[in-house]
Amino acid sequence: WRRGAAAKRRIGGASRETLGARDCDVVIVGAGPAGATAAFYLGEAGHRVVLLEKKEFPRPKPCGDAWCQPALAILEEMGVMDRLAQSALAVRRGGFVSPRGIRCINTEGETYGSVTGCKTFAIKREIADAIVAKRAAEVCELRENTKYVGARREAGVWHVDIEPGETLRCGVLILADGSTSYAAKQLGIVSDAPDSVCSHAYAAAGTHQFHEADGVMLFNTSMLPGYSALFRHADGDVYLGTYVLPGGRA
């Protein structure tokens, strides 16, 4: 589909003749990794894409900061790994602590991923998101500090209202504004309230004693299936995140 001429003429239910020269093929709400990646590949395929982000890059983003093999392969294909490498720490020493306190942590740095081929990098989202979004902006129109207001579909065409007082027309609308998506709720696609909680903090370089490993998962009986995680970053900071998930006593 990325190379098909038909895909370039039509996407969703609207042709370019229906949309008009000043309209776009796709509007994407949210320029995080999901939205920016979609924008990049659609733009590369020749589609006219507008990527909306309510904040300005770089911006803080609560996340585990761990980028695993499938994501790294996509970043490599997008051509951004060289830029990300300056702020990336390859996880070579890591493991987990079981609910009974049993430690399974590789501290040698040579065997991590040698059997499964697993590869993990620790990259702060504040840094990575900006680089990925700017790469997408090379093949699409990135609008920062732009708030999504609402959308409606008429005769196969999406009318997307944004602030300040503008309406975009497109054939396809992609909602990538996070797990608590305001856009999905506004359109009635998601009606359930969030059922998970994440808390996180950074320990600045020189203020912690987490040195024996690059990444460790901590499993506590009262939190299962939730967990906590520690990841060391290239600048020496350590990320600590705790994730409370449905199904556990917590």
Coordinates of N, CA and C in Angstrom, one line a residue:
W1 N 0.8 -1.2 0.0 CA 0.0 0.0 0.0 C 0.8 1.2 0.0
R2 N 2.1 1.1 0.5 CA 2.9 2.3 0.6 C 3.4 2.8 -0.8
R3 N 3.4 1.9 -1.7 CA 3.9 2.3 -3.0 C 2.8 2.3 -4.1
G4 N 1.6 2.0 -3.8 CA 0.5 1.8 -4.8 C 0.0 3.2 -5.2
A5 N -0.1 3.3 -6.6 CA -0.7 4.6 -7.1 C -2.1 4.9 -6.7
A6 N -2.9 3.8 -6.5 CA -4.3 3.9 -6.1 C -4.3 4.5 -4.7
A7 N -3.4 4.1 -3.8 CA -3.4 4.5 -2.5 C -3.1 6.0 -2.4
K8 N -2.3 6.5 -3.4 CA -2.0 8.0 -3.4 C -3.2 8.8 -3.9
R9 N -4.0 8.2 -4.7 CA -5.2 8.9 -5.2 C -6.3 8.9 -4.2
R10 N -6.4 7.8 -3.4 CA -7.6 7.7 -2.5 C -7.1 7.1 -1.2
I11 N -7.5 7.7 -0.1 CA -7.3 7.1 1.2 C -8.5 7.4 2.1
G12 N -9.0 6.3 2.8 CA -10.3 6.4 3.5 C -11.4 6.4 2.5
G13 N -12.4 7.2 2.7 CA -13.6 7.2 1.8 C -13.6 8.4 0.9
A14 N -12.5 9.2 0.8 CA -12.5 10.4 0.0 C -11.4 10.4 -1.0
S15 N -11.7 10.8 -2.2 CA -10.7 11.0 -3.2 C -10.1 12.4 -3.1
R16 N -9.0 12.6 -3.8 CA -8.4 14.0 -3.7 C -9.2 15.0 -4.5
E17 N -10.0 14.4 -5.5 CA -10.9 15.3 -6.2 C -12.0 15.8 -5.2
T18 N -12.5 14.9 -4.3 CA -13.5 15.3 -3.3 C -12.9 16.3 -2.3
L19 N -11.7 16.0 -1.9 CA -11.1 16.8 -0.8 C -10.7 18.2 -1.3
G20 N -10.2 18.3 -2.5 CA -9.7 19.6 -3.0 C -8.2 19.9 -2.7
A21 N -7.7 20.8 -3.4 CA -6.2 21.0 -3.4 C -5.7 21.5 -2.1
R22 N -6.5 22.2 -1.3 CA -6.0 22.8 -0.1 C -6.3 21.9 1.1
D23 N -7.0 20.7 0.9 CA -7.2 19.8 2.0 C -6.1 18.8 2.1
C24 N -6.2 17.9 3.1 CA -5.1 16.9 3.3 C -5.7 15.5 3.2
D25 N -4.9 14.5 3.0 CA -5.4 13.1 3.0 C -5.6 12.6 4.4
V26 N -4.7 12.9 5.3 CA -4.8 12.4 6.7 C -4.5 13.5 7.7
V27 N -5.3 13.5 8.8 CA -5.0 14.3 9.9 C -4.7 13.3 11.1
I28 N -3.6 13.6 11.8 CA -3.2 12.7 12.9 C -3.2 13.6 14.2
V29 N -4.0 13.2 15.2 CA -4.0 13.9 16.4 C -3.0 13.2 17.4
G30 N -2.0 14.0 17.8 CA -1.0 13.4 18.7 C 0.3 13.1 17.9
A31 N 1.4 13.8 18.3 CA 2.7 13.6 17.6 C 3.7 12.8 18.4
G32 N 3.2 11.9 19.3 CA 4.1 11.0 20.0 C 4.6 10.0 19.0
P33 N 5.3 8.9 19.5 CA 5.9 7.9 18.6 C 4.9 7.3 17.7
A34 N 3.6 7.0 18.2 CA 2.7 6.4 17.3 C 2.2 7.3 16.2
G35 N 1.8 8.5 16.6 CA 1.4 9.5 15.6 C 2.5 9.9 14.6
A36 N 3.7 10.2 15.1 CA 4.8 10.6 14.3 C 5.2 9.5 13.3
T37 N 5.2 8.3 13.8 CA 5.6 7.2 12.9 C 4.6 7.0 11.8
A38 N 3.3 7.0 12.2 CA 2.3 6.9 11.1 C 2.4 8.1 10.1
A39 N 2.7 9.3 10.6 CA 2.8 10.4 9.7 C 4.0 10.2 8.8
F40 N 5.1 9.7 9.3 CA 6.3 9.5 8.5 C 6.0 8.6 7.3
Y41 N 5.5 7.4 7.6 CA 5.3 6.4 6.6 C 4.2 6.8 5.6
L42 N 3.2 7.5 6.1 CA 2.1 8.0 5.1 C 2.7 9.1 4.3
G43 N 3.5 10.0 4.9 CA 4.1 11.0 4.1 C 5.1 10.4 3.0
E44 N 5.9 9.4 3.5 CA 6.8 8.8 2.5 C 6.1 8.2 1.4
A45 N 4.8 7.7 1.6 CA 4.1 7.1 0.6 C 3.4 8.1 -0.4
G46 N 3.6 9.3 -0.1 CA 3.0 10.4 -1.0 C 1.7 11.0 -0.5
H47 N 1.2 10.6 0.7 CA 0.0 11.2 1.2 C 0.2 12.6 1.8
R48 N -0.7 13.4 1.7 CA -0.7 14.7 2.4 C -1.2 14.6 3.8
V49 N -0.2 14.8 4.8 CA -0.5 14.5 6.2 C -0.3 15.8 7.0
V50 N -1.3 16.0 7.9 CA -1.1 17.1 8.9 C -1.0 16.4 10.3
L51 N 0.0 16.7 11.0 CA 0.3 16.0 12.3 C 0.1 17.1 13.4
L52 N -0.8 16.9 14.3 CA -1.2 17.8 15.3 C -0.5 17.5 16.7
E53 N 0.1 18.4 17.4 CA 0.6 18.3 18.7 C 0.2 19.4 19.6
K54 N -0.4 19.2 20.7 CA -0.9 20.3 21.5 C 0.2 21.0 22.3
K55 N 1.3 20.4 22.4 CA 2.5 21.1 23.1 C 3.6 21.3 22.1
E56 N 4.7 21.9 22.6 CA 5.8 22.2 21.7 C 7.0 21.3 22.1
F57 N 7.7 20.7 21.1 CA 8.8 19.9 21.4 C 10.1 20.7 21.7
P58 N 10.9 20.2 22.6 CA 10.8 19.0 23.4 C 9.9 19.2 24.6
R59 N 9.1 18.2 25.0 CA 8.2 18.3 26.1 C 8.3 17.0 27.0
P60 N 8.2 17.2 28.3 CA 8.3 16.0 29.2 C 7.1 15.0 28.9
K61 N 7.4 13.7 29.1 CA 6.4 12.7 28.8 C 6.6 11.5 29.8
P62 N 5.7 11.3 30.7 CA 5.8 10.1 31.6 C 5.8 8.8 30.8
C63 N 6.9 8.1 31.0 CA 7.0 6.8 30.3 C 8.1 6.0 30.9
G64 N 8.2 4.7 30.6 CA 9.3 3.9 31.1 C 10.6 4.1 30.4
D65 N 10.6 4.8 29.2 CA 11.8 5.2 28.5 C 12.5 4.0 27.9
A66 N 12.0 2.8 27.9 CA 12.6 1.6 27.4 C 12.1 1.4 26.0
W67 N 13.0 1.3 25.0 CA 12.7 1.1 23.6 C 13.2 -0.3 23.2
C68 N 12.3 -1.2 22.9 CA 12.7 -2.6 22.6 C 12.9 -2.8 21.1
Q69 N 13.3 -4.1 20.8 CA 13.7 -4.4 19.5 C 12.7 -4.0 18.4
P70 N 11.4 -4.3 18.4 CA 10.6 -3.8 17.3 C 10.6 -2.3 17.1
A71 N 10.6 -1.6 18.2 CA 10.6 -0.1 18.0 C 11.9 0.4 17.5
L72 N 13.0 -0.2 17.9 CA 14.3 0.2 17.4 C 14.5 -0.1 15.9
A73 N 13.9 -1.2 15.5 CA 13.9 -1.5 14.1 C 13.2 -0.5 13.2
I74 N 12.1 0.0 13.7 CA 11.3 1.1 13.0 C 12.1 2.4 13.0
L75 N 12.7 2.7 14.2 CA 13.5 4.0 14.3 C 14.7 3.9 13.3
E76 N 15.3 2.7 13.2 CA 16.4 2.5 12.3 C 15.9 2.8 10.8
E77 N 14.8 2.2 10.5 CA 14.2 2.4 9.2 C 13.9 3.8 8.9
M78 N 13.5 4.5 9.9 CA 13.2 6.0 9.7 C 14.4 6.8 9.6
G79 N 15.6 6.3 10.0 CA 16.8 7.0 9.8 C 17.1 7.9 10.9
V80 N 16.6 7.6 12.2 CA 16.9 8.5 13.3 C 17.8 7.9 14.4
M81 N 18.2 6.7 14.2 CA 19.0 6.1 15.3 C 20.3 6.8 15.5
D82 N 20.9 7.3 14.5 CA 22.2 8.0 14.7 C 22.0 9.2 15.6
R83 N 20.9 9.9 15.4 CA 20.7 11.1 16.2 C 20.3 10.7 17.6
L84 N 19.5 9.6 17.8 CA 19.1 9.1 19.1 C 20.3 8.5 19.9
A85 N 21.3 8.0 19.2 CA 22.4 7.2 19.8 C 23.1 8.1 20.8
Q86 N 23.1 9.4 20.6 CA 23.9 10.3 21.5 C 23.2 10.4 22.8
S87 N 22.0 10.1 22.9 CA 21.2 10.1 24.2 C 20.7 8.8 24.7
A88 N 21.2 7.7 24.0 CA 20.7 6.4 24.3 C 21.7 5.5 25.1
L89 N 21.2 4.7 26.0 CA 22.1 3.8 26.7 C 21.6 2.4 26.3
A90 N 22.5 1.6 25.7 CA 22.1 0.2 25.4 C 22.1 -0.6 26.7
V91 N 21.0 -1.3 26.9 CA 20.9 -2.1 28.1 C 21.6 -3.4 27.9
R92 N 22.7 -3.6 28.6 CA 23.5 -4.8 28.5 C 23.5 -5.6 29.8
R93 N 23.2 -4.9 30.9 CA 23.1 -5.6 32.2 C 21.7 -5.4 32.8
G94 N 21.0 -6.5 33.0 CA 19.7 -6.3 33.5 C 19.0 -7.6 33.9
G95 N 17.8 -7.5 34.4 CA 17.0 -8.7 34.8 C 15.9 -8.3 35.6
F96 N 15.5 -9.1 36.6 CA 14.4 -8.9 37.4 C 14.5 -9.4 38.8
V97 N 13.7 -8.9 39.7 CA 13.6 -9.5 41.1 C 12.2 -10.0 41.2
S98 N 12.1 -11.3 41.6 CA 10.8 -12.0 41.7 C 10.0 -11.5 42.9
P99 N 8.7 -11.9 43.0 CA 7.9 -11.5 44.2 C 8.4 -12.1 45.5
R100 N 9.2 -13.1 45.4 CA 9.8 -13.7 46.6 C 11.2 -13.2 46.9
G101 N 11.6 -12.2 46.1 CA 12.9 -11.6 46.3 C 14.1 -12.3 45.7
I102 N 13.8 -13.2 44.8 CA 14.9 -13.9 44.1 C 15.4 -13.0 43.0
R103 N 16.7 -12.8 43.0 CA 17.3 -11.9 42.0 C 17.8 -12.7 40.8
C104 N 17.4 -12.2 39.6 CA 17.9 -12.8 38.4 C 18.4 -11.7 37.5
I105 N 19.6 -11.3 37.8 CA 20.2 -10.1 37.1 C 21.5 -10.4 36.6
N106 N 21.7 -10.2 35.3 CA 23.0 -10.3 34.6 C 23.8 -9.1 34.8
T107 N 24.9 -9.2 35.4 CA 25.8 -8.0 35.6 C 27.0 -8.0 34.8
E108 N 27.2 -9.0 33.9 CA 28.4 -9.1 33.1 C 28.4 -8.3 31.8
G109 N 27.2 -8.1 31.3 CA 27.1 -7.2 30.1 C 27.4 -7.9 28.8
E110 N 27.6 -9.2 28.8 CA 27.9 -9.9 27.5 C 26.8 -10.8 27.1
T111 N 26.0 -11.4 28.0 CA 25.1 -12.4 27.7 C 23.7 -11.9 27.5
Y112 N 23.4 -10.6 27.9 CA 22.0 -10.1 27.8 C 21.6 -10.1 26.3
G113 N 20.5 -10.8 26.1 CA 19.9 -10.9 24.7 C 20.7 -11.9 23.8
S114 N 21.7 -12.6 24.3 CA 22.5 -13.4 23.4 C 21.6 -14.6 22.9
V115 N 20.6 -15.1 23.7 CA 19.8 -16.2 23.3 C 18.6 -15.8 22.5
T116 N 17.9 -14.7 22.9 CA 16.7 -14.3 22.3 C 16.9 -13.2 21.2
G117 N 18.1 -12.6 21.2 CA 18.3 -11.5 20.3 C 17.7 -10.2 20.7
C118 N 17.3 -10.2 22.0 CA 16.6 -9.0 22.5 C 17.6 -7.8 22.6
K119 N 17.1 -6.7 22.2 CA 17.8 -5.5 22.3 C 17.0 -4.4 22.9
T120 N 17.5 -3.7 23.9 CA 16.7 -2.6 24.6 C 17.6 -1.4 24.8
F121 N 17.1 -0.2 24.4 CA 17.8 1.0 24.7 C 16.9 1.9 25.7
A122 N 17.6 2.6 26.5 CA 16.9 3.5 27.4 C 17.1 4.9 26.8
I123 N 16.0 5.6 26.4 CA 16.1 6.9 25.8 C 14.9 7.7 26.4
K124 N 15.2 8.8 26.9 CA 14.2 9.7 27.5 C 13.2 10.1 26.4
R125 N 11.9 10.0 26.7 CA 10.9 10.4 25.8 C 10.9 11.8 25.4
E126 N 11.3 12.7 26.3 CA 11.4 14.1 26.0 C 12.4 14.3 24.9
I127 N 13.4 13.5 24.8 CA 14.4 13.6 23.7 C 14.0 12.9 22.5
A128 N 13.6 11.6 22.6 CA 13.2 10.8 21.5 C 12.0 11.3 20.7
D129 N 11.0 11.7 21.5 CA 9.8 12.2 20.8 C 10.0 13.4 19.9
A130 N 10.9 14.3 20.3 CA 11.2 15.5 19.5 C 11.9 15.1 18.2
I131 N 12.9 14.1 18.3 CA 13.6 13.7 17.2 C 12.7 13.0 16.2
V132 N 11.9 12.1 16.7 CA 11.0 11.3 15.8 C 10.0 12.2 15.1
A133 N 9.4 13.2 15.9 CA 8.4 14.1 15.3 C 9.1 15.0 14.2
K134 N 10.3 15.5 14.5 CA 11.0 16.3 13.5 C 11.3 15.6 12.2
R135 N 11.6 14.3 12.4 CA 11.8 13.5 11.2 C 10.5 13.3 10.4
A136 N 9.4 13.1 11.1 CA 8.1 13.1 10.4 C 7.8 14.4 9.7
A137 N 8.2 15.5 10.3 CA 8.0 16.8 9.7 C 8.7 17.0 8.4
E138 N 9.6 16.2 8.1 CA 10.3 16.3 6.8 C 9.4 15.8 5.6
V139 N 8.4 15.0 6.0 CA 7.5 14.5 4.9 C 6.0 14.8 5.2
C140 N 5.8 15.6 6.2 CA 4.4 16.0 6.5 C 4.4 17.4 7.1
E141 N 3.2 17.9 7.4 CA 3.1 19.2 8.1 C 2.9 19.0 9.5
L142 N 3.9 19.4 10.4 CA 3.8 19.2 11.8 C 3.3 20.6 12.4
R143 N 2.2 20.5 13.1 CA 1.7 21.7 13.8 C 1.8 21.6 15.3
E144 N 2.7 22.2 15.9 CA 2.9 22.2 17.4 C 2.0 23.3 18.0
N145 N 1.8 23.2 19.3 CA 0.9 24.1 20.0 C -0.4 24.2 19.4
T146 N -1.0 23.1 18.9 CA -2.2 23.1 18.2 C -3.2 22.1 18.9
K147 N -4.3 22.6 19.4 CA -5.2 21.8 20.2 C -6.4 21.3 19.3
Y148 N -6.6 20.0 19.4 CA -7.7 19.4 18.7 C -9.0 19.7 19.5
V149 N -10.1 20.2 18.8 CA -11.3 20.5 19.5 C -12.4 19.5 19.3
G150 N -12.5 19.0 18.0 CA -13.6 18.1 17.7 C -13.5 17.7 16.3
A151 N -14.4 16.7 15.9 CA -14.4 16.2 14.5 C -15.8 15.7 14.2
R152 N -16.1 15.7 12.9 CA -17.3 15.1 12.4 C -17.1 14.7 11.0
R153 N -17.8 13.6 10.6 CA -17.6 13.1 9.2 C -18.9 13.3 8.4
E154 N -18.7 13.9 7.3 CA -19.8 14.2 6.4 C -19.4 13.9 4.9
A155 N -20.3 13.0 4.3 CA -20.1 12.6 2.9 C -18.7 12.0 2.7
G156 N -18.2 11.2 3.7 CA -16.9 10.6 3.5 C -15.7 11.5 3.8
V157 N -16.0 12.7 4.3 CA -14.9 13.6 4.5 C -14.9 14.0 6.0
W158 N -13.7 13.9 6.7 CA -13.6 14.4 8.1 C -13.4 15.9 8.1
H159 N -14.1 16.5 9.0 CA -13.9 18.0 9.3 C -13.4 18.0 10.7
V160 N -12.1 18.4 10.8 CA -11.4 18.4 12.1 C -11.2 19.9 12.6
D161 N -11.8 20.2 13.7 CA -11.7 21.5 14.3 C -10.5 21.6 15.2
I162 N -9.8 22.7 15.0 CA -8.6 22.9 15.9 C -8.6 24.3 16.3
E163 N -7.8 24.6 17.4 CA -7.6 26.0 17.8 C -6.4 26.5 17.2
P164 N -6.4 27.8 16.8 CA -7.5 28.8 17.0 C -8.4 28.9 15.8
G165 N -9.6 28.4 15.9 CA -10.7 28.6 14.9 C -10.4 28.2 13.5
E166 N -9.9 27.0 13.3 CA -9.6 26.5 12.0 C -10.2 25.1 11.8
T167 N -10.7 24.7 10.6 CA -11.2 23.4 10.3 C -10.4 22.8 9.2
L168 N -9.8 21.6 9.5 CA -9.1 20.8 8.4 C -10.0 19.8 7.8
R169 N -9.9 19.5 6.5 CA -10.7 18.5 5.9 C -9.7 17.4 5.4
C170 N -10.2 16.1 5.7 CA -9.3 15.0 5.3 C -10.1 13.7 5.0
G171 N -9.5 12.7 4.4 CA -10.2 11.5 4.2 C -10.0 10.5 5.4
V172 N -8.9 10.6 6.1 CA -8.7 9.7 7.2 C -8.3 10.5 8.4
L173 N -8.8 10.2 9.6 CA -8.5 10.8 10.9 C -7.9 9.7 11.8
I174 N -6.7 9.9 12.2 CA -6.0 9.0 13.1 C -5.9 9.6 14.5
L175 N -6.3 8.9 15.5 CA -6.3 9.4 16.9 C -5.1 8.7 17.6
A176 N -4.1 9.5 17.9 CA -2.9 9.0 18.5 C -2.5 9.8 19.7
D177 N -3.5 10.3 20.4 CA -3.3 11.2 21.5 C -3.2 10.5 22.9
G178 N -2.8 9.3 22.9 CA -2.5 8.6 24.2 C -3.6 7.7 24.7
S179 N -3.2 7.0 25.7 CA -4.2 6.0 26.3 C -5.4 6.6 26.9
T180 N -5.3 7.8 27.3 CA -6.5 8.5 27.8 C -7.1 9.5 26.8
S181 N -7.0 9.1 25.5 CA -7.4 9.9 24.3 C -8.6 10.7 24.5
Y182 N -8.4 12.1 24.5 CA -9.6 13.0 24.6 C -10.4 12.9 23.3
A183 N -9.6 12.7 22.2 CA -10.3 12.7 20.9 C -11.2 11.4 20.7
A184 N -10.7 10.3 21.2 CA -11.5 9.1 21.1 C -12.7 9.1 22.0
K185 N -12.6 9.8 23.2 CA -13.8 10.0 24.0 C -14.8 10.9 23.4
Q186 N -14.2 12.0 22.8 CA -15.1 13.0 22.2 C -15.9 12.4 21.1
L187 N -15.4 11.5 20.4 CA -16.0 10.8 19.2 C -16.9 9.6 19.6
G188 N -16.8 9.3 20.9 CA -17.6 8.1 21.4 C -16.9 6.8 21.1
I189 N -15.7 6.8 20.7 CA -15.0 5.5 20.4 C -14.6 4.8 21.7
V190 N -14.2 5.6 22.7 CA -13.8 5.1 24.0 C -14.8 5.7 25.1
S191 N -15.4 4.9 25.9 CA -16.2 5.4 26.9 C -15.8 5.0 28.3
D192 N -14.9 4.0 28.4 CA -14.5 3.6 29.7 C -13.5 4.5 30.4
A193 N -13.5 4.6 31.7 CA -12.5 5.4 32.4 C -11.2 4.7 32.4
P194 N -10.0 5.4 32.6 CA -8.7 4.7 32.7 C -8.8 3.7 33.9
D195 N -8.1 2.6 33.7 CA -8.1 1.5 34.7 C -6.7 1.2 35.2
S196 N -5.8 2.0 34.8 CA -4.4 1.8 35.2 C -3.8 3.1 35.7
V197 N -2.7 3.0 36.5 CA -2.0 4.1 37.1 C -0.5 4.0 36.9
C198 N 0.1 5.0 36.5 CA 1.6 5.0 36.4 C 2.1 6.2 37.2
S199 N 3.1 6.0 38.0 CA 3.9 7.1 38.7 C 5.3 6.9 38.3
H200 N 6.0 8.0 38.2 CA 7.4 7.9 37.8 C 8.2 9.1 38.4
A201 N 9.5 8.9 38.4 CA 10.4 10.0 38.9 C 11.8 9.6 38.4
Y202 N 12.7 10.7 38.3 CA 14.1 10.5 37.9 C 14.9 10.8 39.1
A203 N 15.9 10.0 39.4 CA 17.0 10.2 40.3 C 18.2 10.8 39.6
A204 N 18.6 12.0 39.9 CA 19.7 12.6 39.1 C 21.0 11.9 39.3
A205 N 21.8 12.0 38.3 CA 23.2 11.4 38.3 C 23.9 11.9 39.5
G206 N 24.6 10.9 40.2 CA 25.3 11.3 41.4 C 24.5 11.3 42.7
T207 N 23.2 11.1 42.6 CA 22.4 11.0 43.8 C 21.9 9.6 44.1
H208 N 22.2 8.6 43.4 CA 21.7 7.3 43.6 C 22.9 6.3 43.6
Q209 N 22.5 5.0 43.9 CA 23.5 4.0 44.0 C 23.2 2.8 43.1
F210 N 22.4 3.1 42.0 CA 22.0 2.1 41.1 C 23.1 2.0 40.0
H211 N 24.0 1.1 40.2 CA 25.1 1.0 39.2 C 25.4 -0.4 38.7
E212 N 24.9 -1.4 39.4 CA 25.2 -2.8 39.0 C 24.5 -3.2 37.7
A213 N 23.4 -2.5 37.3 CA 22.7 -3.0 36.1 C 22.2 -1.7 35.4
D214 N 21.7 -2.0 34.1 CA 21.2 -0.9 33.3 C 19.6 -0.9 33.4
G215 N 19.0 -2.0 33.7 CA 17.6 -2.1 33.8 C 17.1 -3.3 34.6
V216 N 16.2 -3.0 35.5 CA 15.7 -4.1 36.4 C 14.2 -4.0 36.6
M217 N 13.5 -5.1 36.5 CA 12.1 -5.1 36.7 C 11.9 -5.7 38.1
L218 N 11.0 -5.0 38.9 CA 10.7 -5.4 40.3 C 9.3 -5.9 40.4
F219 N 9.1 -7.1 40.8 CA 7.7 -7.7 40.9 C 7.4 -7.9 42.4
N220 N 6.3 -7.2 42.8 CA 5.8 -7.3 44.2 C 4.5 -8.1 44.2
T221 N 4.3 -9.0 45.1 CA 3.1 -9.8 45.2 C 1.8 -9.0 45.2
S222 N 1.8 -7.9 46.0 CA 0.6 -7.1 46.1 C 0.3 -6.3 44.9
M223 N 1.2 -6.2 43.9 CA 1.0 -5.4 42.8 C 0.8 -6.2 41.5
L224 N 1.1 -7.5 41.5 CA 0.9 -8.2 40.3 C -0.5 -8.1 39.7
P225 N -0.7 -8.0 38.4 CA 0.3 -8.1 37.3 C 1.1 -6.8 37.1
G226 N 0.9 -5.8 38.0 CA 1.7 -4.6 37.9 C 3.1 -4.8 38.3
Y227 N 4.0 -3.8 38.2 CA 5.4 -3.9 38.5 C 6.0 -2.6 38.6
S228 N 7.3 -2.6 39.0 CA 8.1 -1.4 39.0 C 9.3 -1.6 38.2
A229 N 10.0 -0.6 37.7 CA 11.1 -0.7 36.8 C 12.1 0.4 37.1
L230 N 13.4 0.0 37.0 CA 14.5 1.0 37.1 C 15.3 0.9 35.8
F231 N 15.6 2.1 35.2 CA 16.4 2.1 34.0 C 17.4 3.3 34.1
R232 N 18.6 2.9 33.8 CA 19.7 3.9 33.8 C 19.8 4.6 32.5
H233 N 20.1 5.9 32.5 CA 20.2 6.6 31.2 C 21.6 7.0 30.9
A234 N 21.8 7.5 29.7 CA 23.2 7.8 29.2 C 23.8 9.0 30.0
D235 N 22.9 9.8 30.5 CA 23.4 11.0 31.3 C 23.6 10.7 32.8
G236 N 23.4 9.4 33.2 CA 23.6 9.0 34.5 C 22.3 9.0 35.4
D237 N 21.3 9.7 34.9 CA 20.0 9.7 35.6 C 19.4 8.3 35.7
V238 N 18.6 8.0 36.7 CA 17.9 6.7 36.8 C 16.4 7.0 36.8
Y239 N 15.7 6.2 36.0 CA 14.2 6.3 35.9 C 13.7 5.3 36.9
L240 N 12.7 5.7 37.7 CA 11.9 4.7 38.5 C 10.5 4.9 38.2
G241 N 9.8 3.8 37.7 CA 8.4 3.9 37.4 C 7.7 2.7 38.1
T242 N 6.5 3.0 38.5 CA 5.6 2.0 39.1 C 4.3 2.0 38.3
Y243 N 3.8 0.8 37.9 CA 2.7 0.6 37.1 C 1.6 -0.3 37.8
V244 N 0.5 0.3 38.1 CA -0.6 -0.5 38.8 C -1.6 -0.8 37.7
L245 N -1.8 -2.1 37.5 CA -2.6 -2.6 36.4 C -3.8 -3.4 36.9
P246 N -4.9 -3.5 36.1 CA -6.1 -4.2 36.5 C -5.8 -5.7 36.9
G247 N -6.5 -6.2 37.8 CA -6.4 -7.6 38.2 C -5.6 -7.9 39.4
G248 N -4.9 -7.0 40.0 CA -4.1 -7.2 41.2 C -4.8 -6.6 42.4
R249 N -4.2 -6.9 43.6 CA -4.8 -6.4 44.8 C -4.6 -4.9 45.0
A250 N -3.6 -4.4 44.4 CA -3.3 -2.9 44.4 C -4.4 -2.2 43.7

